[in-house]
PDB file of C-alpha atoms and ligand atoms in Angstrom:
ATOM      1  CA  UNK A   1       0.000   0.000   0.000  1.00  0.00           C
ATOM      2  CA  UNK A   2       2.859   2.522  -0.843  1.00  0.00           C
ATOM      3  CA  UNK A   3       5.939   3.780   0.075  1.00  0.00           C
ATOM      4  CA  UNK A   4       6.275   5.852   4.011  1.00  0.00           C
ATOM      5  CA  UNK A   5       9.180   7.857   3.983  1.00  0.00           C
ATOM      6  CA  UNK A   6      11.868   8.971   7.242  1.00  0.00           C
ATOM      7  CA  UNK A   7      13.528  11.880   7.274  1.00  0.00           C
ATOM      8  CA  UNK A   8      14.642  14.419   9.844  1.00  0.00           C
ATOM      9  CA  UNK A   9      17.581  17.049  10.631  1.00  0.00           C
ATOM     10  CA  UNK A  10      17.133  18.925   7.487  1.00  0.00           C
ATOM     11  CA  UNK A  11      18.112  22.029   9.696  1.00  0.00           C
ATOM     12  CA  UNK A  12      16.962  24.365   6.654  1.00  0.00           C
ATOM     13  CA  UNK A  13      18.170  27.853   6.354  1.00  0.00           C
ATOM     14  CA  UNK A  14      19.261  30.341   4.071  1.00  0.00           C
ATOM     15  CA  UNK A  15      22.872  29.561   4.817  1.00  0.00           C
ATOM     16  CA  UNK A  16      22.854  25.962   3.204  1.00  0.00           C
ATOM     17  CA  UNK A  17      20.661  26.632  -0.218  1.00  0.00           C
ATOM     18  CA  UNK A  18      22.262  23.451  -1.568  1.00  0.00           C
ATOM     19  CA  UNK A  19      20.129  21.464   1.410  1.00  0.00           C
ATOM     20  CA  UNK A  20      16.832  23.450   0.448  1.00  0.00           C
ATOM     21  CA  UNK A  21      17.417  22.529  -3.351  1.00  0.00           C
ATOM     22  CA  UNK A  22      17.932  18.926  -2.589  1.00  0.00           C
ATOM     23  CA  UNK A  23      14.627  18.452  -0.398  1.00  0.00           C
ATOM     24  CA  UNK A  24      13.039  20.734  -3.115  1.00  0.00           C
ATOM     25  CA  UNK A  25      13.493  17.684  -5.283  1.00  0.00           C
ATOM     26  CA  UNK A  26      12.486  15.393  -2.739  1.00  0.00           C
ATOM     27  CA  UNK A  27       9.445  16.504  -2.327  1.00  0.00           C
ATOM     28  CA  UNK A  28       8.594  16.991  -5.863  1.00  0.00           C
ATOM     29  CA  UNK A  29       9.991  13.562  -6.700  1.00  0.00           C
ATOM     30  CA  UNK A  30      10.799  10.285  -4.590  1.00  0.00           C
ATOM     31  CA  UNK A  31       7.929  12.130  -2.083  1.00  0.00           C
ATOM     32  CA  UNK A  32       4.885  12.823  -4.187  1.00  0.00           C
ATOM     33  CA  UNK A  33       5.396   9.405  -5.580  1.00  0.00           C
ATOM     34  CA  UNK A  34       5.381   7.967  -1.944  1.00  0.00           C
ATOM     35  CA  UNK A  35       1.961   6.980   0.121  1.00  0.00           C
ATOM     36  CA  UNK A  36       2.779   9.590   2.933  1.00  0.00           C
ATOM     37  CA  UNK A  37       6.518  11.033   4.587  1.00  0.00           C
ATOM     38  CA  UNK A  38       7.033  11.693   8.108  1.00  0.00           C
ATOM     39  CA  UNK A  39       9.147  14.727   9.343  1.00  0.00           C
ATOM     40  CA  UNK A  40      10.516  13.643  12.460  1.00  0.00           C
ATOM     41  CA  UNK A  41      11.692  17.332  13.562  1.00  0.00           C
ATOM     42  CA  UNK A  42      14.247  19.886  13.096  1.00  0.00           C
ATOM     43  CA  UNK A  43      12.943  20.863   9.674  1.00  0.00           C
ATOM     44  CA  UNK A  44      14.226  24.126  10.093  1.00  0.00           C
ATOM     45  CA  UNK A  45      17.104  25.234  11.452  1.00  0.00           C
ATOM     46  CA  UNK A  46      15.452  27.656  13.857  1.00  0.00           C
ATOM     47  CA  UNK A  47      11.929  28.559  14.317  1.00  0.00           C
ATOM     48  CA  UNK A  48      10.261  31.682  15.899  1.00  0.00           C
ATOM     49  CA  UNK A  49       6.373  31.426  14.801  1.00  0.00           C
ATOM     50  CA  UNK A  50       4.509  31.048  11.775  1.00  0.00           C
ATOM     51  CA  UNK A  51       4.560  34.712  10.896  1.00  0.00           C
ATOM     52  CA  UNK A  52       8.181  34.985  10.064  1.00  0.00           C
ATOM     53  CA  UNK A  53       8.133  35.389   5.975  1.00  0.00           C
ATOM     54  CA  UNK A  54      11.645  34.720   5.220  1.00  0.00           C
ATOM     55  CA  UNK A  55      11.556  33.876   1.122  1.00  0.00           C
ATOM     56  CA  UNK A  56      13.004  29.890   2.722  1.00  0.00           C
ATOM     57  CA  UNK A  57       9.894  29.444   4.905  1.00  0.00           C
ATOM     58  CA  UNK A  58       7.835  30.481   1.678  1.00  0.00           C
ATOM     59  CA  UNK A  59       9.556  28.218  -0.470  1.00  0.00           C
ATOM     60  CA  UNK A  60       9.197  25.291   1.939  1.00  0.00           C
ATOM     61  CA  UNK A  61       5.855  25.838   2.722  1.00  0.00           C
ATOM     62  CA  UNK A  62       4.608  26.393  -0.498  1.00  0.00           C
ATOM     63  CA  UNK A  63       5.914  22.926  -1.540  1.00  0.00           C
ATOM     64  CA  UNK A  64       4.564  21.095   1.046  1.00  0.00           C
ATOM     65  CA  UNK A  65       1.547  22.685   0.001  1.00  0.00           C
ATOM     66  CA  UNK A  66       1.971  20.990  -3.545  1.00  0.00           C
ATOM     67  CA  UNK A  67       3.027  17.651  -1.628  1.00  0.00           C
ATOM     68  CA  UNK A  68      -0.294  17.096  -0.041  1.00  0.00           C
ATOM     69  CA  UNK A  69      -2.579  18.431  -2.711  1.00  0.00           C
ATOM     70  CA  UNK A  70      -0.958  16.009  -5.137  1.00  0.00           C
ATOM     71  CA  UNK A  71      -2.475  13.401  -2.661  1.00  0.00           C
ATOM     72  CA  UNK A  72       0.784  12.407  -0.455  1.00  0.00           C
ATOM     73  CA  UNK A  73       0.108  12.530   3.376  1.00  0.00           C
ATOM     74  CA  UNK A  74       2.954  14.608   5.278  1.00  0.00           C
ATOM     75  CA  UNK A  75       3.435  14.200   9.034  1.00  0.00           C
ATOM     76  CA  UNK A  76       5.305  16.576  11.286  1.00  0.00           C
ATOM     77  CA  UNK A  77       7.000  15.851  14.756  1.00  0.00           C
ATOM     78  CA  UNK A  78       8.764  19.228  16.207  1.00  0.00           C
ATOM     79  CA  UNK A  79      12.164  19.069  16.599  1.00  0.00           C
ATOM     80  CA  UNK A  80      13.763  20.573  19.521  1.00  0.00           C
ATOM     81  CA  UNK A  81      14.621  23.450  17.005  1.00  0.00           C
ATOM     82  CA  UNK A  82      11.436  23.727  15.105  1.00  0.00           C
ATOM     83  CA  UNK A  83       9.094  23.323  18.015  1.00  0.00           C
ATOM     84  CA  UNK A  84       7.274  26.669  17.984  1.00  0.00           C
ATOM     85  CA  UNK A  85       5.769  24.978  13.999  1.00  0.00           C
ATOM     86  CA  UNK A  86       2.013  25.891  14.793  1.00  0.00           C
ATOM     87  CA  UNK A  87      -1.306  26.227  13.700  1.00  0.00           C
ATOM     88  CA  UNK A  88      -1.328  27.744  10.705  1.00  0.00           C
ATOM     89  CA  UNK A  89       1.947  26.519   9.049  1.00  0.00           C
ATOM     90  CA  UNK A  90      -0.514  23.299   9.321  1.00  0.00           C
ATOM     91  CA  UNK A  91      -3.120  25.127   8.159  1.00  0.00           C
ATOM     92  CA  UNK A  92      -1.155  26.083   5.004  1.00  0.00           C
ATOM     93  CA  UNK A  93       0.721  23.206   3.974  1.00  0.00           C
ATOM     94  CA  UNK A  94      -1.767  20.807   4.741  1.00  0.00           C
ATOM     95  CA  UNK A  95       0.738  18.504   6.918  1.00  0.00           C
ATOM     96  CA  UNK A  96      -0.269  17.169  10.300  1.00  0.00           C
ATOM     97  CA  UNK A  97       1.240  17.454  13.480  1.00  0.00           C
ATOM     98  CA  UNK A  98       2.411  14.094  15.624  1.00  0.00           C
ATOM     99  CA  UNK A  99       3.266  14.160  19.397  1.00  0.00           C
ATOM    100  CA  UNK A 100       6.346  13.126  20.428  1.00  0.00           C
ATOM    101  CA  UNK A 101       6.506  10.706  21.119  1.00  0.00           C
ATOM    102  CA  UNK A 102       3.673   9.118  18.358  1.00  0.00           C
ATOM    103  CA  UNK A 103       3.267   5.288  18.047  1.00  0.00           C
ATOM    104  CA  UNK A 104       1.968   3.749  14.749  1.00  0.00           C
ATOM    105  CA  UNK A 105       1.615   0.619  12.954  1.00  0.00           C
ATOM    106  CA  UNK A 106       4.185  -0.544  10.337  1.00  0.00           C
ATOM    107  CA  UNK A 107       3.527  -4.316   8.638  1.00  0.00           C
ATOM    108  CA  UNK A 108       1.723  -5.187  12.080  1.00  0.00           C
ATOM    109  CA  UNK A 109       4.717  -3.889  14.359  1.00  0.00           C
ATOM    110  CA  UNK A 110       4.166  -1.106  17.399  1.00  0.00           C
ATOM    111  CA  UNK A 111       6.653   1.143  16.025  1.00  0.00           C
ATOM    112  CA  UNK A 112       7.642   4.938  18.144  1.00  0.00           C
ATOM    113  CA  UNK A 113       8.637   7.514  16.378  1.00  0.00           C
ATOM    114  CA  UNK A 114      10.328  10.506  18.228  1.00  0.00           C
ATOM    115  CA  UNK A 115      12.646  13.607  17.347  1.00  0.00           C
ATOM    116  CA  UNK A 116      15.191  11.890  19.475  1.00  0.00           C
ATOM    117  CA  UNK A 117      16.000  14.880  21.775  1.00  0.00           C
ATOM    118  CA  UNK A 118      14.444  13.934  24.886  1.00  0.00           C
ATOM    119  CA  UNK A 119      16.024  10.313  25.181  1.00  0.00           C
ATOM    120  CA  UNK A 120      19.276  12.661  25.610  1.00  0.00           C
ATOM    121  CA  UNK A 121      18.483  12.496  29.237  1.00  0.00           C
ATOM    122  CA  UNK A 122      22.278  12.847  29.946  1.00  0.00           C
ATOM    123  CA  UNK A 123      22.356  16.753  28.569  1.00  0.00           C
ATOM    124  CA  UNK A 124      20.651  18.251  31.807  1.00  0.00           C
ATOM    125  CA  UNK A 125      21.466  22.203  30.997  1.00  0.00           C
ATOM    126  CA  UNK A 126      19.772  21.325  27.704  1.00  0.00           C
ATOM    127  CA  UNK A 127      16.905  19.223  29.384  1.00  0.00           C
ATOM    128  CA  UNK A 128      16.602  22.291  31.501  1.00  0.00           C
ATOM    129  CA  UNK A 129      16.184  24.609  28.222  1.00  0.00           C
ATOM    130  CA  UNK A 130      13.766  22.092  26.780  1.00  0.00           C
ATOM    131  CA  UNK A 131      11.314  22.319  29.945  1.00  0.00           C
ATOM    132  CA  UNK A 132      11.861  25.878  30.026  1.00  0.00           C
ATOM    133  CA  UNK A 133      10.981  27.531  26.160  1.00  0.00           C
ATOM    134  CA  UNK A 134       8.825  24.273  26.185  1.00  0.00           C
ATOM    135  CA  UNK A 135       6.118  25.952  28.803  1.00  0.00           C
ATOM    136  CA  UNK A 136       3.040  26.871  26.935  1.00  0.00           C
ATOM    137  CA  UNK A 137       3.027  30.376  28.984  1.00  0.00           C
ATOM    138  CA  UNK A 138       6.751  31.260  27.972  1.00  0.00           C
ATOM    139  CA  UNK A 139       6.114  30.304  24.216  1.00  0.00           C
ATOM    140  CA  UNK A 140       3.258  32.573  24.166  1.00  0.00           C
ATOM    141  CA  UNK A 141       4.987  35.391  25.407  1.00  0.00           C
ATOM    142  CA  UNK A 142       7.480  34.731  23.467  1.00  0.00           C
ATOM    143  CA  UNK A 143       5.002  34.859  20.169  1.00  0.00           C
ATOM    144  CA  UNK A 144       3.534  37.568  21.393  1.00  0.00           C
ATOM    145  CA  UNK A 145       6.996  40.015  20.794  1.00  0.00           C
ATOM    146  CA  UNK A 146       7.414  41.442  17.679  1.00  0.00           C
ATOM    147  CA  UNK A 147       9.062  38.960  14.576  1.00  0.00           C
ATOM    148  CA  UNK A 148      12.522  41.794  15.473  1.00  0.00           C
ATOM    149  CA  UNK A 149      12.654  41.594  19.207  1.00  0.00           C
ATOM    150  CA  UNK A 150      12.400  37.530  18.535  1.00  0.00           C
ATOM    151  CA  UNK A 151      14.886  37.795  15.815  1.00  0.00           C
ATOM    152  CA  UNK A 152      17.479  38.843  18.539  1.00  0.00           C
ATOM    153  CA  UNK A 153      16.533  36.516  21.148  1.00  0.00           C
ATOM    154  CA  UNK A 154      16.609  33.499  18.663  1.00  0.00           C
ATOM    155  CA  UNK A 155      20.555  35.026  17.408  1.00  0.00           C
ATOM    156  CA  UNK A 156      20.975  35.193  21.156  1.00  0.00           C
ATOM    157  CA  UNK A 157      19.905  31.720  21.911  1.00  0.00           C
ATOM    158  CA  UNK A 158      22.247  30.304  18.842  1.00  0.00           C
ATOM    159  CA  UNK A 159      25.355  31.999  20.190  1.00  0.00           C
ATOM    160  CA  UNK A 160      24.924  30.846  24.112  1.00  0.00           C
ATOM    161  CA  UNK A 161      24.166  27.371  22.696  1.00  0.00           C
ATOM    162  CA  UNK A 162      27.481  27.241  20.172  1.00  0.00           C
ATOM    163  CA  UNK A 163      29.608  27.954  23.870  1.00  0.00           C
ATOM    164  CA  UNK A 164      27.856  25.800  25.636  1.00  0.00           C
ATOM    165  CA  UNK A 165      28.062  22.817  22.932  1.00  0.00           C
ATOM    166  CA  UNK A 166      32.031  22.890  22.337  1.00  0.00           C
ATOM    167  CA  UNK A 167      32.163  22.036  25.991  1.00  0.00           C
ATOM    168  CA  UNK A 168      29.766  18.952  25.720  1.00  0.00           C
ATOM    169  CA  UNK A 169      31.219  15.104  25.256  1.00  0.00           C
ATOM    170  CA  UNK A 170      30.062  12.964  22.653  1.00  0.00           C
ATOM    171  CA  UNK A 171      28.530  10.684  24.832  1.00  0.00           C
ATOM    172  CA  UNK A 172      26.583  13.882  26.595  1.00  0.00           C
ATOM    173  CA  UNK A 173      25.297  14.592  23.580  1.00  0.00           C
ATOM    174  CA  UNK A 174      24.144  11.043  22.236  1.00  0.00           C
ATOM    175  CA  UNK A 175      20.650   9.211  23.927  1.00  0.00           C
ATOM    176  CA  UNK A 176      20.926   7.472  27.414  1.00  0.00           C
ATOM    177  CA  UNK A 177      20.378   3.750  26.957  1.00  0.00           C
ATOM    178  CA  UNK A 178      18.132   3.186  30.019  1.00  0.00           C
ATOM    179  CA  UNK A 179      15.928   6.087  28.420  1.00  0.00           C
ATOM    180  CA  UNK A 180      15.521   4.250  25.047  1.00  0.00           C
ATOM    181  CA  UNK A 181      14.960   0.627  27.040  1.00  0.00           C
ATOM    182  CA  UNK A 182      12.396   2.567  29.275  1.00  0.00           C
ATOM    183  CA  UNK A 183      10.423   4.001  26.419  1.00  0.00           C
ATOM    184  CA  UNK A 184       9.784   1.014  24.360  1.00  0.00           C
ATOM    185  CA  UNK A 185       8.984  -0.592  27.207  1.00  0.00           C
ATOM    186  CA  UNK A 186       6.634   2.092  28.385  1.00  0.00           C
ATOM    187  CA  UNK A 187       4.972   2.116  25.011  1.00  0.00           C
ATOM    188  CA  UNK A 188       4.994  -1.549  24.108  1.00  0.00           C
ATOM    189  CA  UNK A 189       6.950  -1.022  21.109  1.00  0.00           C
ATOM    190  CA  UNK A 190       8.738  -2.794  19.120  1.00  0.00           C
ATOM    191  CA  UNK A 191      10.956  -0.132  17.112  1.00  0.00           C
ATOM    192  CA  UNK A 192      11.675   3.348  17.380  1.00  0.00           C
ATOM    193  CA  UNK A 193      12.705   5.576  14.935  1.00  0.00           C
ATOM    194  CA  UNK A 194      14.154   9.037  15.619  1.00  0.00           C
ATOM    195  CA  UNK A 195      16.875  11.727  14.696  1.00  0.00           C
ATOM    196  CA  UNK A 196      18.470  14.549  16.515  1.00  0.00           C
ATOM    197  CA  UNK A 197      21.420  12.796  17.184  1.00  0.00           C
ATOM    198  CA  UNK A 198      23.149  13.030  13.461  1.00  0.00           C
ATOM    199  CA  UNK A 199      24.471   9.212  14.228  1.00  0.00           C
ATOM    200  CA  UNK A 200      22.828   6.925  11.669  1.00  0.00           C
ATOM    201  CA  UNK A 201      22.874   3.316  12.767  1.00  0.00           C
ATOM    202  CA  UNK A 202      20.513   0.283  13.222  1.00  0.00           C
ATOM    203  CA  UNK A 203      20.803  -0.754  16.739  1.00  0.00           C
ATOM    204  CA  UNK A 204      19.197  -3.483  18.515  1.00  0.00           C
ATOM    205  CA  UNK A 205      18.239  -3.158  22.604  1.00  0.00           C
ATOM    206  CA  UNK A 206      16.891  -5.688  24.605  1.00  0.00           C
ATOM    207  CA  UNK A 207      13.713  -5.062  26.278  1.00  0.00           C
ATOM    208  CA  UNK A 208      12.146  -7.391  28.555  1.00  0.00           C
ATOM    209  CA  UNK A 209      14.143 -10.128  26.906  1.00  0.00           C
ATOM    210  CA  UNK A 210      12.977  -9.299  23.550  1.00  0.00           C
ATOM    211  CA  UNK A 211      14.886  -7.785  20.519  1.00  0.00           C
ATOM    212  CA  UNK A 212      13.950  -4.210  19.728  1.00  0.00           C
ATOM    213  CA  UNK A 213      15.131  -2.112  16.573  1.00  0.00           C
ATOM    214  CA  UNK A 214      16.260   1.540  16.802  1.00  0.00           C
ATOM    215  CA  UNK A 215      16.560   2.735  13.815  1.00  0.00           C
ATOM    216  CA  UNK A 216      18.583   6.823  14.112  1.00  0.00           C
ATOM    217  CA  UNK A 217      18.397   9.263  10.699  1.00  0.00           C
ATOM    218  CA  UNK A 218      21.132  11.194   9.167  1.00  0.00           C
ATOM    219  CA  UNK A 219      20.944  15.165   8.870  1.00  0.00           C
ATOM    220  CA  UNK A 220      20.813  16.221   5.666  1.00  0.00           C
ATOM    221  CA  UNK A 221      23.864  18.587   5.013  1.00  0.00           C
ATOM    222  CA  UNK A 222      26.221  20.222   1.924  1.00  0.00           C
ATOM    223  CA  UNK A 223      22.864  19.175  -0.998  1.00  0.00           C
ATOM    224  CA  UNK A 224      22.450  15.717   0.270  1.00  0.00           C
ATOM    225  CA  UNK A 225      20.094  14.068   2.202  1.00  0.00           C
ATOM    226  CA  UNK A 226      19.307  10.571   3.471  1.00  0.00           C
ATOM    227  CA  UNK A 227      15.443   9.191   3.738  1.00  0.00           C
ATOM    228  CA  UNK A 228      14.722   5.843   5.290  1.00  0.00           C
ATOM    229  CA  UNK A 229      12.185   4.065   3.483  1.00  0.00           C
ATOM    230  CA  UNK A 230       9.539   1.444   4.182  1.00  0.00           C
ATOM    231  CA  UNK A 231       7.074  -0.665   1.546  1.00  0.00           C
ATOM    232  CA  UNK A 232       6.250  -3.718   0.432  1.00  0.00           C
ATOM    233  CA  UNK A 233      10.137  -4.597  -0.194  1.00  0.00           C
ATOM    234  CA  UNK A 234      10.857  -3.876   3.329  1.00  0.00           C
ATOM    235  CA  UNK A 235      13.057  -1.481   4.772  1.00  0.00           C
ATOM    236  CA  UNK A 236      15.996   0.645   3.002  1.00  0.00           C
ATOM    237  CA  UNK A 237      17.875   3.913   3.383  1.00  0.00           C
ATOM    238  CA  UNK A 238      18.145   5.736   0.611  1.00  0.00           C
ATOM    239  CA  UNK A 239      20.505   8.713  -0.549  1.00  0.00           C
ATOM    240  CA  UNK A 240      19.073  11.422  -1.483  1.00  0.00           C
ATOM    241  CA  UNK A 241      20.449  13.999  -3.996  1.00  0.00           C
TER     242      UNK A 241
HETATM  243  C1  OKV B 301      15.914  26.723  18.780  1.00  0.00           C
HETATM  244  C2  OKV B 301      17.877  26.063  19.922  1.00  0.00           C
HETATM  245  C3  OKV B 301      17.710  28.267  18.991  1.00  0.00           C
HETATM  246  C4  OKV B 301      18.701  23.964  20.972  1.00  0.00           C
HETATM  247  C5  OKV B 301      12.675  31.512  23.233  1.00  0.00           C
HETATM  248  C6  OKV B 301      10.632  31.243  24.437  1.00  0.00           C
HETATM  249  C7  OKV B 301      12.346  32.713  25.416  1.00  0.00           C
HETATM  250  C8  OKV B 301      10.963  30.123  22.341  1.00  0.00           C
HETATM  251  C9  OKV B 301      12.216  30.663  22.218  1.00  0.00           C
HETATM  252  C10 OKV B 301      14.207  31.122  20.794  1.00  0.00           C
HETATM  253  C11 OKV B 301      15.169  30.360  19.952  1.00  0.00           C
HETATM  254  C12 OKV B 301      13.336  29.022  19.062  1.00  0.00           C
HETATM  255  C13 OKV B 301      12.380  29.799  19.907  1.00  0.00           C
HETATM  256  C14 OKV B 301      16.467  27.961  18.542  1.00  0.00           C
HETATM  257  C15 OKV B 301      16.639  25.781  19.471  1.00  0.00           C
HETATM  258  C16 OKV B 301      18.403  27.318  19.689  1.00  0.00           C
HETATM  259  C17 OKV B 301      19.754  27.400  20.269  1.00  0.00           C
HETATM  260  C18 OKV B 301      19.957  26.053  20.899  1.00  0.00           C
HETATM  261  C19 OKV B 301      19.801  23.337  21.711  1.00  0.00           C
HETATM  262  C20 OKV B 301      11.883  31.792  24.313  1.00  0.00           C
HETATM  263  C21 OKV B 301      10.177  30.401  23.436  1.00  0.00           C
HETATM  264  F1  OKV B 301      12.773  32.020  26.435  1.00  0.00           F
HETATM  265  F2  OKV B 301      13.309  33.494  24.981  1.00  0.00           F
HETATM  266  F3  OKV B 301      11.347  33.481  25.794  1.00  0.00           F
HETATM  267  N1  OKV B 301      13.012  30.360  21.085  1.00  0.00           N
HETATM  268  N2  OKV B 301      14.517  29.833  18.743  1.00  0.00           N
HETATM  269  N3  OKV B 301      18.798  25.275  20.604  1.00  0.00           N
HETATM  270  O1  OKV B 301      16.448  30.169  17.188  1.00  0.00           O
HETATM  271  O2  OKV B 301      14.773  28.535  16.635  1.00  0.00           O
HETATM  272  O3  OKV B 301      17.714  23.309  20.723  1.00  0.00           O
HETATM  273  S1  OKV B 301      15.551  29.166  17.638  1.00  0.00           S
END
């Protein structure tokens, strides 16, 4: 019954217009061919509301738009950059939000699918950032300022986290192992696909005594992509380019 599609980390923005051309293609290729593609977050490379009108966000969103009116479904899961996506960027591509985490069906199997950035439970000054622009109160004040004063917060909020990064381990930075075992448990699933961590791999955790998949994207950087792929063939990562 078609092809569902896996990508995530595109971390669009003006600075990279080789990435934008490349999932330009994407969508109006490989994509509109496919049965429905699921954005598991960090679309964008930063994101301060729906408003913003930056000639990227317009190209993006209007090819979505063509996406879904040529009949492919598009599913959205906020990244932990992109998470202020809203209502009417929705509204306007016609692409539907997920929680995160969201569990779904594939060939029978309880399969999670998650941005990835919360199973970094390791990262507790960003944990602490996540609760804290992650309150429903803050982000409204925060939408609320004018697309300027956000402007400078957002450049302000880049620059802190740059500093703050270069002094982070790898292993600070990658998901904590008891958090992945504890959320397939918690959900009863099977697999779990996610991103955020740029470390592509097929790994395999035991859960209960059973074999679970985790299956991580790649970011999509310098024009080329990578989409994971699922159909009647089974699974497959392809390159995209
Ligand atoms: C997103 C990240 C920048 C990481 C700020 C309230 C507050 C939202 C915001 C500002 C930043 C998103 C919206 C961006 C993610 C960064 C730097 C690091 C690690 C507020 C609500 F508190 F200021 F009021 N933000 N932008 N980072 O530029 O897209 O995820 S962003």
């Amino acid at each position: 019954d078609g092809e569902s599609l896996f990508i995530s980390d595109l971390h669009l923005t003006p600075d990279q217009p080789a990435t934008l051309d490349c999932f330009l293609r994407f969508l109006a290729g490989r994509a509109r061919a496919a049965r429905r593609l699921y954005i598991l977050g960090d679309l964008f490379d930063a994101w301060i509301g729906d408003d913003d009108d930056a000639p990227l966000h317009r190209a993006v969103r209007s090819a979505l738009r063509e996406l879904t009116a040529a009949g492919a479904e598009c599913a959205i899961l906020h990244g932990n950059r992109d998470f202020l996506i809203g209502r009417a960027f929705l509204r306007e591509t016609g692409c539907r939000l997920l929680p995160d985490p969201c569990l779904i069906r594939i060939d029978g199997e309880p399969t999670l699918l998650m941005h990835g950035d919360r199973l970094c439970t390791d990262d507790l000054a960003y944990q602490r950032f996540r609760r804290r622009v992650r309150h429903p109160l803050v982000k409204r004040l925060f939408l609320w300022k004018s697309l300027a004063s956000r402007r400078a917060i957002a450049a302000d909020y880049r620059r802190r986290s740059a500093e703050a990064n270069a002094e982070k381990t790898a292993t600070i930075m990658d998901v904590n192992q008891q958090a992945v075992v504890d959320t397939l448990r918690r959900h009863g699933a099977t697999r779990l696909i996610h991103g955020h961590t740029h470390r592509p791999a097929d790994h395999v955790h035991e859960v209960d005594g059973r074999a679970a998949q985790r299956l991580v994207l790649a970011e999509w950087r310098d024009g080329v992509g990578e989409a994971l792929s699922h159909s009647a063939s089974g699974w497959r990562r392809l390159a995209i380019e």
